[in-house]
mmCIF file of C-alpha atoms in Angstrom:
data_model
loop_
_atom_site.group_PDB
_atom_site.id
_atom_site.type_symbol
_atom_site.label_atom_id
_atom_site.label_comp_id
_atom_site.label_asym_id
_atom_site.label_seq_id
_atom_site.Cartn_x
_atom_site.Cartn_y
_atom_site.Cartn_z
ATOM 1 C CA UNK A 1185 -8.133 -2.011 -20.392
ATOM 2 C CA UNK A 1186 -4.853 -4.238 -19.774
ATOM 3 C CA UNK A 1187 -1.657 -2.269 -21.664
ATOM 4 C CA UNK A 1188 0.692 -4.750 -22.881
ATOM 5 C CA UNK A 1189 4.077 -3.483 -23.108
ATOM 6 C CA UNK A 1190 6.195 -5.235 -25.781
ATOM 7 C CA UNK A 1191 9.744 -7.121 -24.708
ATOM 8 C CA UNK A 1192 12.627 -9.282 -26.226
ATOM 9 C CA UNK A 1193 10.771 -12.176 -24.989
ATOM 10 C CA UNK A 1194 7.165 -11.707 -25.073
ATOM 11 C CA UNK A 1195 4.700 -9.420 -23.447
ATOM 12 C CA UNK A 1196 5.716 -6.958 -20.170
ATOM 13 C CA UNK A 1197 2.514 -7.007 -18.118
ATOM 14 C CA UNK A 1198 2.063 -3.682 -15.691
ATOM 15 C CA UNK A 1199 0.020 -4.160 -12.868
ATOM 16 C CA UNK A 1200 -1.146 -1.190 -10.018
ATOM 17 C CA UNK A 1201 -2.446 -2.615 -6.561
ATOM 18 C CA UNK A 1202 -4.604 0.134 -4.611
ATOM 19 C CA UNK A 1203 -5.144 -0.257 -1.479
ATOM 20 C CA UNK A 1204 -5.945 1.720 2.386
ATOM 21 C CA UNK A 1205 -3.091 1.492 4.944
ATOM 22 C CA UNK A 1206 -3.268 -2.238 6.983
ATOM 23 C CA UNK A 1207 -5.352 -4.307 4.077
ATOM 24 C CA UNK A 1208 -2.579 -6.953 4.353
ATOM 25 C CA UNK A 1209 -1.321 -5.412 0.695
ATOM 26 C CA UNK A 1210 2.270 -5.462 1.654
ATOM 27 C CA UNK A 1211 1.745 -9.009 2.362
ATOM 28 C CA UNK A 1212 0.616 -9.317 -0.796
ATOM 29 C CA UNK A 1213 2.781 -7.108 -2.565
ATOM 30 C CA UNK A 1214 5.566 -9.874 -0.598
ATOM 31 C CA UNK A 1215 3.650 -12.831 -2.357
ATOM 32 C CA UNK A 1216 3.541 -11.805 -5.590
ATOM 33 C CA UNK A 1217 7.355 -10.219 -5.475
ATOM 34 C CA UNK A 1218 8.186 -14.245 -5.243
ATOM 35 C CA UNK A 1219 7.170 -14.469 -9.250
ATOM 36 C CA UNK A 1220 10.052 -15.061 -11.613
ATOM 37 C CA UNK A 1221 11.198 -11.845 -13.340
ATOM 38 C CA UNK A 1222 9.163 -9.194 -11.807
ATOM 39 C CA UNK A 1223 10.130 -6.011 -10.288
ATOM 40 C CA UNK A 1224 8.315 -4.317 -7.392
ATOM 41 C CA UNK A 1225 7.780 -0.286 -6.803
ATOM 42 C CA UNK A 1226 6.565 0.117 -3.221
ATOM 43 C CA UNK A 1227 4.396 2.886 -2.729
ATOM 44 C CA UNK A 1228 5.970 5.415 -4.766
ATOM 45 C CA UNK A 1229 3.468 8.085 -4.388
ATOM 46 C CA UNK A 1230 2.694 7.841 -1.320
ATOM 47 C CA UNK A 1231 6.425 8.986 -0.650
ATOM 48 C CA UNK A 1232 5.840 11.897 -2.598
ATOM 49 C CA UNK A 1233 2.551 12.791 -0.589
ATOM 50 C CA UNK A 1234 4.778 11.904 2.702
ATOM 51 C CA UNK A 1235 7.813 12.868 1.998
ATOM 52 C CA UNK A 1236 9.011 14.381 -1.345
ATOM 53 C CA UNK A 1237 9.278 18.254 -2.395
ATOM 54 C CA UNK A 1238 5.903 18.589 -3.478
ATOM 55 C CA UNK A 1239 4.522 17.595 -0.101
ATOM 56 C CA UNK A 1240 4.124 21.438 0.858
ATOM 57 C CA UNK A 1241 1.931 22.304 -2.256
ATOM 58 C CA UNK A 1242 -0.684 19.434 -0.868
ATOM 59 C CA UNK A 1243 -4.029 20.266 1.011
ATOM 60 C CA UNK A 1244 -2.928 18.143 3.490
ATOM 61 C CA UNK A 1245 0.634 19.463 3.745
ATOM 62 C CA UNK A 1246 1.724 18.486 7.729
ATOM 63 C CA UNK A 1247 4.371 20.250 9.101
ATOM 64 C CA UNK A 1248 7.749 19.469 11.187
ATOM 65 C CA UNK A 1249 5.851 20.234 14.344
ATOM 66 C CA UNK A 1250 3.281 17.643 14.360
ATOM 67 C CA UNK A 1251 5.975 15.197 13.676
ATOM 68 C CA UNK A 1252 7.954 16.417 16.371
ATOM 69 C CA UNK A 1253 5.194 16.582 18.814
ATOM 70 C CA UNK A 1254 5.075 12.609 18.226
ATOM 71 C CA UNK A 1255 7.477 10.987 16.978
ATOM 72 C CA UNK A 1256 10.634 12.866 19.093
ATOM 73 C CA UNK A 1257 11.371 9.466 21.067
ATOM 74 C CA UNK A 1258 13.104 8.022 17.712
ATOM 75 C CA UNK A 1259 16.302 9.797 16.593
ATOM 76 C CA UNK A 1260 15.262 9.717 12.928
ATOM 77 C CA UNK A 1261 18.469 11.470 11.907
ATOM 78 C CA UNK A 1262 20.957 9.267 13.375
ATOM 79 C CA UNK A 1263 18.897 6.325 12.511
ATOM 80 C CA UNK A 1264 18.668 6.683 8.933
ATOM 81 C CA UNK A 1265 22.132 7.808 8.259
ATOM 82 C CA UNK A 1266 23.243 4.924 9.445
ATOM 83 C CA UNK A 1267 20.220 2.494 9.036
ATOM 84 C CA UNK A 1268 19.091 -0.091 11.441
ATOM 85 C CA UNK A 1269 20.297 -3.006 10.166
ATOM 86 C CA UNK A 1270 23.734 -2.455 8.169
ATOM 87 C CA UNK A 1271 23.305 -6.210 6.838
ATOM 88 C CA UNK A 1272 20.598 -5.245 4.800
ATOM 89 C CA UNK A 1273 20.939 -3.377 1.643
ATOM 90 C CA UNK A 1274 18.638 -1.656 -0.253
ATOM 91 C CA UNK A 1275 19.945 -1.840 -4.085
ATOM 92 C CA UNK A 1276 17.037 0.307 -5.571
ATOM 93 C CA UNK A 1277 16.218 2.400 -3.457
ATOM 94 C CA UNK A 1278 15.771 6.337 -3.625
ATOM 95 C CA UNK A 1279 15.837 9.718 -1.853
ATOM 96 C CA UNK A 1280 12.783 10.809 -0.797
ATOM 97 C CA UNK A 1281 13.921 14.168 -1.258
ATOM 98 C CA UNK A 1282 14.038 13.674 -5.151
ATOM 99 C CA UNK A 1283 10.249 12.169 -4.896
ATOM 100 C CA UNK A 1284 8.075 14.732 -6.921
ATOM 101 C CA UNK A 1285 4.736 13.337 -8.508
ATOM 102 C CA UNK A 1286 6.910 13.403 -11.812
ATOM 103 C CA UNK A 1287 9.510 11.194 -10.603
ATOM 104 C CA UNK A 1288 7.090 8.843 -9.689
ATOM 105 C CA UNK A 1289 5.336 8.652 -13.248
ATOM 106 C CA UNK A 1290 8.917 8.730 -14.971
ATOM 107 C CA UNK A 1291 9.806 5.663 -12.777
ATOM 108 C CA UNK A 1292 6.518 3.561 -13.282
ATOM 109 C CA UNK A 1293 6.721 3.929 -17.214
ATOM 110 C CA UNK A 1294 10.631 3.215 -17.371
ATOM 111 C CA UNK A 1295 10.927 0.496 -19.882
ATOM 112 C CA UNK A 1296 12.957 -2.613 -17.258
ATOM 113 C CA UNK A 1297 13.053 -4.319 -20.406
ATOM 114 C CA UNK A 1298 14.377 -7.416 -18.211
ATOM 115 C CA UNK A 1299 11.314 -7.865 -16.739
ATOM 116 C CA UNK A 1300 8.449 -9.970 -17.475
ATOM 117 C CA UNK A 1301 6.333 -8.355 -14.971
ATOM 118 C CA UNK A 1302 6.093 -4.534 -13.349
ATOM 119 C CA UNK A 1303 3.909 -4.272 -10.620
ATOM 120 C CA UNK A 1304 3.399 -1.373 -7.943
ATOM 121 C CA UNK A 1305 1.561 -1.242 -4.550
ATOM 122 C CA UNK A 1306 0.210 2.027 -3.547
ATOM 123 C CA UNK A 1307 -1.955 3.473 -0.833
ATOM 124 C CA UNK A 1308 -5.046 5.706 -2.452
ATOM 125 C CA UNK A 1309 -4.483 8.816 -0.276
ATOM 126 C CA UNK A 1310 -1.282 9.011 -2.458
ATOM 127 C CA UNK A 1311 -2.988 9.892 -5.378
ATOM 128 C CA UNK A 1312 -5.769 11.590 -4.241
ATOM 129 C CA UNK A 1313 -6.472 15.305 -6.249
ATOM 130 C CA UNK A 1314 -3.822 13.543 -8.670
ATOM 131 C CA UNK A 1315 -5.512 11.733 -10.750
ATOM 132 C CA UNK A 1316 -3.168 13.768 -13.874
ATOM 133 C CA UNK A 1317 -0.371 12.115 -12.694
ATOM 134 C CA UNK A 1318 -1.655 8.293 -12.853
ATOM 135 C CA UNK A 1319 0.980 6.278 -15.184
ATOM 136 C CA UNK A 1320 0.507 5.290 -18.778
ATOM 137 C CA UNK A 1321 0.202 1.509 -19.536
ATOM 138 C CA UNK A 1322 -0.966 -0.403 -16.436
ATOM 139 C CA UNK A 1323 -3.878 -2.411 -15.303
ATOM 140 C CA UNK A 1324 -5.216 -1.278 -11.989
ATOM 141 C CA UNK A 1325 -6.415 -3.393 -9.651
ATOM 142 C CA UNK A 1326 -7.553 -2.821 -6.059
ATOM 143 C CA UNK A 1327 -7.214 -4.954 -2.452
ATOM 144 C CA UNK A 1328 -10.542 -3.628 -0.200
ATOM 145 C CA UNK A 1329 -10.840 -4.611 3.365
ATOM 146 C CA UNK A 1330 -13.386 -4.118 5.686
ATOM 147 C CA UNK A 1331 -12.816 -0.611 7.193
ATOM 148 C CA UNK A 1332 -14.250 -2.403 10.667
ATOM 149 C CA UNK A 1333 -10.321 -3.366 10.126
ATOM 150 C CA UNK A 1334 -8.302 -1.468 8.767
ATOM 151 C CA UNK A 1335 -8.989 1.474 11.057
ATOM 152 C CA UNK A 1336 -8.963 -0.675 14.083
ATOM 153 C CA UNK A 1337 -5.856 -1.700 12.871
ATOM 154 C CA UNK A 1338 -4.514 1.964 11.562
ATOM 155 C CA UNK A 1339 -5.182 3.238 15.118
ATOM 156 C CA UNK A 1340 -3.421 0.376 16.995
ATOM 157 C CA UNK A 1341 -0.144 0.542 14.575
ATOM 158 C CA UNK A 1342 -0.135 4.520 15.161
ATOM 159 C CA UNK A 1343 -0.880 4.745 19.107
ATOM 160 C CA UNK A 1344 2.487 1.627 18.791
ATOM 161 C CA UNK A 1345 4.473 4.113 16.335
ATOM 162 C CA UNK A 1346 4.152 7.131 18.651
ATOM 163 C CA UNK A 1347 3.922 5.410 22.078
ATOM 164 C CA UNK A 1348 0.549 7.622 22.827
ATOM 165 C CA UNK A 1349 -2.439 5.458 23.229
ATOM 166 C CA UNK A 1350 -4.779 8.999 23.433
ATOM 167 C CA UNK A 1351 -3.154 10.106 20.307
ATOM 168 C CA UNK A 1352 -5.885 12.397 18.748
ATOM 169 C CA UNK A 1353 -7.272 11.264 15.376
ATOM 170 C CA UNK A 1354 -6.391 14.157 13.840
ATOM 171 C CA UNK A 1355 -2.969 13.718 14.583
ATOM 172 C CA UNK A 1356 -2.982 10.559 13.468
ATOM 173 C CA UNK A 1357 -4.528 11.178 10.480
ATOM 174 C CA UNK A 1358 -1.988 13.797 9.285
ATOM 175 C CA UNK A 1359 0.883 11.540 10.536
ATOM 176 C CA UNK A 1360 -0.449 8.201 7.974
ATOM 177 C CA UNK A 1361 -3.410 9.284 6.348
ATOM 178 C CA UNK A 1362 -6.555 6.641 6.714
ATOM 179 C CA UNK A 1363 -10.330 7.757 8.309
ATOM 180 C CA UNK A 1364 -11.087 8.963 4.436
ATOM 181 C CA UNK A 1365 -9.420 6.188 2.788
ATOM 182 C CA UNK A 1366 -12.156 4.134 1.920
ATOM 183 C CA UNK A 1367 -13.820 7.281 0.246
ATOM 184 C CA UNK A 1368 -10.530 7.932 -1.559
ATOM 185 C CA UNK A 1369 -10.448 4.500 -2.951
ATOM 186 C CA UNK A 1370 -13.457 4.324 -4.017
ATOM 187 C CA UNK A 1371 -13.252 8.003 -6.044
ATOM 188 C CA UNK A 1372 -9.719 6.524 -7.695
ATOM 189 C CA UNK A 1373 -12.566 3.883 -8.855
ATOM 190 C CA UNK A 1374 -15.153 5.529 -10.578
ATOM 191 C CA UNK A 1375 -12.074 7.919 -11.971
ATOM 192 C CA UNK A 1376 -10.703 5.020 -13.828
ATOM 193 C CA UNK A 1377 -14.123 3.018 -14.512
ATOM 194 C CA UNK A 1378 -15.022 6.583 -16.310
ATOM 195 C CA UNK A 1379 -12.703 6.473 -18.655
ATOM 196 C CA UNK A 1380 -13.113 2.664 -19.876
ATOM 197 C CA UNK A 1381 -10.701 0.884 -17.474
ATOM 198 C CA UNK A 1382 -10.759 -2.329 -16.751
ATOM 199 C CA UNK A 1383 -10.101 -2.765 -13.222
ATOM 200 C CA UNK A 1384 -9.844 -5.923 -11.018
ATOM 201 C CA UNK A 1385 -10.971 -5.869 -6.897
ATOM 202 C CA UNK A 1386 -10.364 -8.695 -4.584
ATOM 203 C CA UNK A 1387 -11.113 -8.198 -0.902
ATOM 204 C CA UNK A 1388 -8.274 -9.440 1.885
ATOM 205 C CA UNK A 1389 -10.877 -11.640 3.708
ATOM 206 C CA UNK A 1390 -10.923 -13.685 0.241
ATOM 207 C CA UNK A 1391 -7.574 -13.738 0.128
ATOM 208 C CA UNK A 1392 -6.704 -15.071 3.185
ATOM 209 C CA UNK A 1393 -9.511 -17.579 3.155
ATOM 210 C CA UNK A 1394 -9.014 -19.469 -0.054
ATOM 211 C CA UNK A 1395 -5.826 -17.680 -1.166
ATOM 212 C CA UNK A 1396 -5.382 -20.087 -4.222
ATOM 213 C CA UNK A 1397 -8.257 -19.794 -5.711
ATOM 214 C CA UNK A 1398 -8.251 -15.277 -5.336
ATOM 215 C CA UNK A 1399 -4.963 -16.087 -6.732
ATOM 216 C CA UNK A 1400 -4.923 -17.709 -9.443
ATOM 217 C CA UNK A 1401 -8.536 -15.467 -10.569
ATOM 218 C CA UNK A 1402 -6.364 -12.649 -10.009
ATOM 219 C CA UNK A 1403 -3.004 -13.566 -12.017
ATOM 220 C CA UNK A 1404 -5.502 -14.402 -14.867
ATOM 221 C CA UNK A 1405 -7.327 -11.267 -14.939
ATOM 222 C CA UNK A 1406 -4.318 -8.896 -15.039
ATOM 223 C CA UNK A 1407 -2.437 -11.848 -17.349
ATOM 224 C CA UNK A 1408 0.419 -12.684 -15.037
ATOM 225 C CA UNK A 1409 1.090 -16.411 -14.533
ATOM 226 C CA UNK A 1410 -0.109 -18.396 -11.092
ATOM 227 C CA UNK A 1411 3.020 -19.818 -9.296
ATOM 228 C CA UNK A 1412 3.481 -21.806 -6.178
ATOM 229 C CA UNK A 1413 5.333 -20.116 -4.327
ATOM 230 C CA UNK A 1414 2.827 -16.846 -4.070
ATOM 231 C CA UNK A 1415 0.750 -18.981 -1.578
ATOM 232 C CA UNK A 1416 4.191 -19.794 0.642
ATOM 233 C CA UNK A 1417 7.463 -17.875 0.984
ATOM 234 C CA UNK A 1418 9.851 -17.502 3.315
ATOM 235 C CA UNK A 1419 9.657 -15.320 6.353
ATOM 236 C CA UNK A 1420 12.178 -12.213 6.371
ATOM 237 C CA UNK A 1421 12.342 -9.106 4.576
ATOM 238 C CA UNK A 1422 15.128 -10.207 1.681
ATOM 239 C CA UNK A 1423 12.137 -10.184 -0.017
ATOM 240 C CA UNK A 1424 12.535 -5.924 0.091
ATOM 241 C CA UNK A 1425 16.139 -5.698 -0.951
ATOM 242 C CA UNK A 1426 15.366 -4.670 -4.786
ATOM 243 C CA UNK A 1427 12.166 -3.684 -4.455
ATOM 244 C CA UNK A 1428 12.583 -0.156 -5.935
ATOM 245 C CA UNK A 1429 10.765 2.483 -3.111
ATOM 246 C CA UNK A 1430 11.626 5.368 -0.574
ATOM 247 C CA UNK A 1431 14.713 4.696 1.370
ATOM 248 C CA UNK A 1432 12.911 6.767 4.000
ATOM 249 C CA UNK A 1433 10.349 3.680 4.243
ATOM 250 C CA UNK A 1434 12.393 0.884 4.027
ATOM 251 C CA UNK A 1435 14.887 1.684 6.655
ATOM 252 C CA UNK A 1436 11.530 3.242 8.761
ATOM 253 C CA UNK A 1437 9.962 0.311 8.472
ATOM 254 C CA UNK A 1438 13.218 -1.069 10.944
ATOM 255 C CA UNK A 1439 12.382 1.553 13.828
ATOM 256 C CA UNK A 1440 8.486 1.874 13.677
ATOM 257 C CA UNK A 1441 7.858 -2.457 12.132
ATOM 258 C CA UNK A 1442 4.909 -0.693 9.716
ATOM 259 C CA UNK A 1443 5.755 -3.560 7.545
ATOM 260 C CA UNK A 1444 6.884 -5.845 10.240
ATOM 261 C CA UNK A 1445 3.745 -8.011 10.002
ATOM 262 C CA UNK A 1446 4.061 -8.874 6.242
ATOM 263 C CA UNK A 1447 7.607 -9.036 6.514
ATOM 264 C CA UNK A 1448 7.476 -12.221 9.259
ATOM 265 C CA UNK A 1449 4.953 -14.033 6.826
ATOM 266 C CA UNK A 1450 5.389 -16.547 5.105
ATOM 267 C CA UNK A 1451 2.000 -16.940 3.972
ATOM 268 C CA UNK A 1452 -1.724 -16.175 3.943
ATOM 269 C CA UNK A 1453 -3.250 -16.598 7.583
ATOM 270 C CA UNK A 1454 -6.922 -17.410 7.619
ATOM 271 C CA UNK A 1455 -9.674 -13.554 8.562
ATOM 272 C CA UNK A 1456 -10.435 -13.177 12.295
ATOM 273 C CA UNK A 1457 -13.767 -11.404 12.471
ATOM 274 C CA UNK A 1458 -13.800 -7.752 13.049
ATOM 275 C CA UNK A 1459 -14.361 -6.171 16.337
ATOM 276 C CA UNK A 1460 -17.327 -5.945 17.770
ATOM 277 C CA UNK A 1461 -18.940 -1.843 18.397
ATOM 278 C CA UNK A 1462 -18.258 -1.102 22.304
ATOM 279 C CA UNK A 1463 -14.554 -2.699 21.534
ATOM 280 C CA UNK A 1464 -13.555 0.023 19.108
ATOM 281 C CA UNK A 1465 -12.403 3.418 20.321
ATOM 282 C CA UNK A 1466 -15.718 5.715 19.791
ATOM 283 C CA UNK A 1467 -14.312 8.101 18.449
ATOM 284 C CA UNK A 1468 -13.288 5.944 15.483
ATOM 285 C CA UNK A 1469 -16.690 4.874 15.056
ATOM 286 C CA UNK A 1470 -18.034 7.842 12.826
ATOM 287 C CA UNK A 1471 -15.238 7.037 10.355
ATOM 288 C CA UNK A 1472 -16.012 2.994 10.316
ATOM 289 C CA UNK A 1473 -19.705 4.026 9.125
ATOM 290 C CA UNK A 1474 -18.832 6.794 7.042
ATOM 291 C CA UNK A 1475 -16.315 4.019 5.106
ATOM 292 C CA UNK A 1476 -18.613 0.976 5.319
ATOM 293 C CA UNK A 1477 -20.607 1.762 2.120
ATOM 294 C CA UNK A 1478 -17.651 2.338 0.196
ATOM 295 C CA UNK A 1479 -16.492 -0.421 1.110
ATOM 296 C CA UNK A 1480 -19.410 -2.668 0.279
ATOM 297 C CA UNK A 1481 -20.047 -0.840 -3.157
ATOM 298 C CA UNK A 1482 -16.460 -2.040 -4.274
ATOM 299 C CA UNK A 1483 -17.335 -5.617 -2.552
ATOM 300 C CA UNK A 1484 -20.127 -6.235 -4.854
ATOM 301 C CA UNK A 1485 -17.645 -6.334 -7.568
ATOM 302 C CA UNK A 1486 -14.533 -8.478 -6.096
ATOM 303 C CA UNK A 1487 -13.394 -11.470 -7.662
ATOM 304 C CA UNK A 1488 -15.607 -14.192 -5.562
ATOM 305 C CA UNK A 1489 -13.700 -17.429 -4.475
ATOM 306 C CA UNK A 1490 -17.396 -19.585 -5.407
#
């Protein structure tokens, strides 16, 4: 059910996207940041999965030496001290090291009584075994790709990030968790449709085929209005500068581009079809048909563009 949050001026509408890294949801998390009076948390617990002092206590806990092994080419030190880009500045952004999973909840049920809208982009692996710590008062909603995709994609963007093209899965995996990320999403699901929610999934192929029409069925479903300029914005990553998340991300995103793509858009670009079986690395292929049903349960129930 859809929490409306009282302000001076009407009703505050709170709005949770879930999605699995490389479904084009920082794209969209871009688009809809272009609506009048709305503030943007990027990714908030995925930080404190990544990166904040509860990391260690975590199943899936990786240590400095993985990171090392891979990523020793970049000089992460140096570079975020002094950033990449000293023209850019990151007004709301926050030290990782200060992420627990409570910070996270105390920041997505602040008040921001100035704003019309809240709305937060998050990756599912996140949350995962935290379902206790999901925020009061927000309608959750969830972008689904095909994994065919998104791990084609995930594998590319990591084999780029740590210059190994026979980077082990494994590795990869406990670097930017993904090859259980459509199984994730889809538990986060049936958590929240157990206890009466009323949840809203488009799929990215929609999106970037008839993005006004997703659109506009998706502002009206979580009760945010449709504007213009969510289906055309302008290229650059301004866009960024008060979104409120990790400065550990944002000034990452300059040295490995993870948000590069969505950043340089300016709007939707039309599907290309997914890769065809003896192009994808075969090792990946378990993990594509271990995610494919997930995947197509959670289709059945998108938002259709007909």
């Amino acid at each position: 059910m859809t929490t409306k949050v009282d302000i001076v001026d009407g009703v505050q509408r709170r709005v949770l996207l879930w999605s699995n890294p490389r479904s084009l949801s920082t794209i969209f998390e871009k688009c809809i940041s272009g609506l009048r009076g709305t503030q943007i948390i990027n990714e908030p617990y995925s930080a404190a999965h990544d990166l904040g002092p509860d990391r260690a206590t975590l199943p899936d806990y990786v240590n400095e030496e993985i990171s090392k092994k891979y990523y020793s080419h970049y000089e992460y030190e140096e570079l975020t001290r002094r950033g990449v880009n000293e023209d850019v500045e990151f007004i709301n952004a926050f030290d990782h090291n200060i992420c627990t999973y409570e910070f996270v909840k105390n920041t997505l049920e602040r008040p921001y009584a100035d704003k019309s809208v809240v709305f937060c982009k998050d990756l599912c692996y996140g949350i995962h075994g935290k379902f206790h710590m999901l925020p009061v008062g927000y309608q959750h909603t969830f972008l689904i790709r095909d994994p065919r995709k998104t791990l084609v994609s995930w594998l590319k963007l990591m084999q780029d990030m740590t210059q190994c093209s026979q980077l082990e899965l494994a590795d990869a995996d406990a670097l930017f968790p993904a090859l259980e990320g459509a199984m994730q999403q889809f538990e986060l699901f049936k958590f929240l449709q157990s206890r009466g929610d009323d949840i809203v999934v488009v799929d990215a192929d929609d999106v970037q085929t008839d993005p006004d029409t997703i659109l506009r069925k998706y502002c009206h479903a979580v009760g945010i209005p449709f504007q213009n300029s969510m289906l055309r914005w302008n290229s650059g990553d301004e866009a960024m500068q008060d979104w409120i998340s990790a400065l550990s991300y944002l000034v990452g995103n300059q040295i490995g581009g993870y948000y590069s793509a969505a950043m340089k858009s300016s709007s939707f670009l039309p599907p290309k079809a997914p890769l065809n079986r003896h192009e994808m690395s075969r090792d990946l292929l378990p993990y594509v048909d271990s995610s494919v049903p997930f995947y197509k349960e959670l289709h059945k129930l998108r938002l259709q563009i007909a």
